[in-house]
Each structure stands twice: as C-alpha cells, then as structure tokens.
Amino acid sequence: MVRLRGQSELIGNCGVFHTFRGLGEDLEDHPEAGWIVAADHVEQGLGSEAMRAVLAWFEREHGRRRIVAMIAVGNEPSLKLATRLGFTGFRPAELPDGDTVQLLERV
C-alpha cells in the first residue's frame, strides 16, 4: 500500500504477486509486478520509488528471476515506468473483456 509520509490516505498499491490470467504459458505461473497510483499522484516518482523497493526486496528474498507485468495499451506513464524498471515488452494480449494489454518481462 502506498501512502504519503505522515498521511493515512491510500494513494496506491505496488507489489509482486502470483496470478493465473489465462493469457499463455509465457505469462502464467511467473511472478507478476503491478503498480497502481491514484491519477492525481501519477508521474511524481511514487510508483518508481515503491517498485524499486519492491523489486529489490523480491530479488533479495527469491533471487534474480524473470518477473512479468501487464500494462494497458496507451497507459504511457506505466509503460515509461516499466522501461525505467528494466521491463521490456514481449507481446500484446487481449483480455477476456476485449481490452488489449502489453505483456512485459524483466529477466
């Protein structure tokens, strides 16, 4: 959970988790990174700071390994953050609701 220092309002959620999304073996059963930051706090470095800490912790606890991510096509702030965090795209995918996402990986 992400909060500004000294404040109780929740403004984001960042982490690494395990999901099965039905989008193919290249995504399934791999740790997945995700970040959500409230719109009025985007591009302030909060997601970057949180995810750098998360990824450092994950690497210390689980070793260096492939981590995947999924970002909606057109979500430029998240795509830029993914690049800064070392993720690269490996293919687009279509969600059951018809939305298109970019699948990324950090090896």
CSV table of C-alpha atoms in Angstrom, one decimal:
chain,number,residue,atom,x,y,z
A,1,MET,CA,0.0,0.0,0.0
A,2,VAL,CA,1.3,3.5,-0.8
A,3,ARG,CA,0.6,6.5,1.4
A,4,LEU,CA,2.3,9.9,1.5
A,5,ARG,CA,4.6,10.2,4.6
A,6,GLY,CA,2.6,11.1,7.7
A,7,GLN,CA,-0.8,10.7,5.9
A,8,SER,CA,-3.4,7.9,6.1
A,9,GLU,CA,-5.0,8.3,2.7
A,10,LEU,CA,-4.2,5.3,0.4
A,11,ILE,CA,-2.9,6.6,-2.9
A,12,GLY,CA,-1.5,3.4,-4.5
A,13,ASN,CA,-0.8,-0.3,-4.4
A,14,CYS,CA,2.5,-1.7,-5.7
A,15,GLY,CA,4.0,-5.2,-5.4
A,16,VAL,CA,4.8,-8.6,-6.9
A,17,PHE,CA,2.1,-11.3,-6.8
A,18,HIS,CA,1.2,-14.6,-8.4
A,19,THR,CA,-1.7,-15.0,-10.7
A,20,PHE,CA,-3.1,-17.2,-13.4
A,21,ARG,CA,-4.7,-15.0,-16.1
A,22,GLY,CA,-5.2,-17.5,-18.9
A,23,LEU,CA,-3.0,-15.5,-21.3
A,24,GLY,CA,-0.4,-18.1,-22.2
A,25,GLU,CA,2.4,-20.1,-20.7
A,26,ASP,CA,4.9,-17.2,-21.2
A,27,LEU,CA,2.9,-15.3,-18.5
A,28,GLU,CA,1.3,-18.0,-16.3
A,29,ASP,CA,3.0,-19.2,-13.2
A,30,HIS,CA,5.6,-16.4,-13.1
A,31,PRO,CA,5.8,-13.6,-10.5
A,32,GLU,CA,3.9,-10.6,-11.8
A,33,ALA,CA,4.8,-7.0,-10.9
A,34,GLY,CA,2.0,-4.4,-10.7
A,35,TRP,CA,1.5,-0.8,-9.7
A,36,ILE,CA,-1.5,1.4,-9.3
A,37,VAL,CA,-1.1,5.0,-8.3
A,38,ALA,CA,-4.0,7.5,-8.0
A,39,ALA,CA,-4.4,9.7,-11.0
A,40,ASP,CA,-3.6,12.9,-9.1
A,41,HIS,CA,-0.2,11.4,-8.0
A,42,VAL,CA,1.0,9.9,-11.3
A,43,GLU,CA,4.4,11.0,-12.6
A,44,GLN,CA,5.6,12.2,-9.2
A,45,GLY,CA,8.1,9.3,-8.7
A,46,LEU,CA,6.0,7.5,-6.1
A,47,GLY,CA,5.4,4.4,-8.2
A,48,SER,CA,9.1,4.3,-9.2
A,49,GLU,CA,10.2,4.6,-5.6
A,50,ALA,CA,7.8,1.9,-4.4
A,51,MET,CA,8.6,-0.5,-7.2
A,52,ARG,CA,12.3,-0.1,-6.9
A,53,ALA,CA,12.0,-1.1,-3.2
A,54,VAL,CA,9.6,-4.0,-4.1
A,55,LEU,CA,11.9,-5.4,-6.8
A,56,ALA,CA,15.0,-5.1,-4.5
A,57,TRP,CA,13.2,-6.9,-1.8
A,58,PHE,CA,11.9,-9.6,-4.2
A,59,GLU,CA,15.4,-10.2,-5.5
A,60,ARG,CA,16.9,-10.5,-2.0
A,61,GLU,CA,14.2,-12.9,-0.9
A,62,HIS,CA,13.8,-15.0,-4.1
A,63,GLY,CA,16.9,-14.4,-6.2
A,64,ARG,CA,17.2,-12.9,-9.6
A,65,ARG,CA,14.5,-14.4,-11.8
A,66,ARG,CA,12.0,-13.5,-14.5
A,67,ILE,CA,9.2,-11.2,-13.5
A,68,VAL,CA,6.3,-10.3,-15.8
A,69,ALA,CA,4.0,-7.3,-16.0
A,70,MET,CA,0.8,-6.4,-17.9
A,71,ILE,CA,0.0,-2.8,-18.9
A,72,ALA,CA,-2.9,-1.4,-20.8
A,73,VAL,CA,-2.0,-0.2,-24.3
A,74,GLY,CA,-2.0,3.6,-24.1
A,75,ASN,CA,-1.0,3.8,-20.4
A,76,GLU,CA,2.1,5.8,-21.2
A,77,PRO,CA,3.1,6.6,-17.6
A,78,SER,CA,3.1,2.9,-16.7
A,79,LEU,CA,4.9,1.9,-19.8
A,80,LYS,CA,7.6,4.5,-19.2
A,81,LEU,CA,8.0,3.3,-15.6
A,82,ALA,CA,8.2,-0.3,-16.7
A,83,THR,CA,11.1,0.7,-19.0
A,84,ARG,CA,12.9,2.5,-16.2
A,85,LEU,CA,12.5,-0.6,-14.0
A,86,GLY,CA,14.1,-2.8,-16.7
A,87,PHE,CA,11.0,-4.4,-18.2
A,88,THR,CA,10.7,-5.0,-22.0
A,89,GLY,CA,7.7,-5.9,-24.0
A,90,PHE,CA,7.4,-9.4,-25.3
A,91,ARG,CA,3.9,-9.4,-26.9
A,92,PRO,CA,0.4,-7.9,-26.8
A,93,ALA,CA,-2.5,-9.9,-25.4
A,94,GLU,CA,-6.3,-9.5,-25.4
A,95,LEU,CA,-8.1,-9.7,-22.1
A,96,PRO,CA,-11.5,-11.5,-21.9
A,97,ASP,CA,-13.3,-8.1,-21.9
A,98,GLY,CA,-11.6,-7.2,-25.2
A,99,ASP,CA,-9.1,-4.7,-23.9
A,100,THR,CA,-5.6,-5.0,-25.3
A,101,VAL,CA,-2.6,-5.1,-23.0
A,102,GLN,CA,1.2,-5.2,-23.5
A,103,LEU,CA,2.9,-8.1,-21.7
A,104,LEU,CA,6.4,-7.3,-20.4
A,105,GLU,CA,9.2,-9.1,-18.7
A,106,ARG,CA,12.2,-8.3,-16.5
A,107,VAL,CA,14.8,-11.1,-16.8
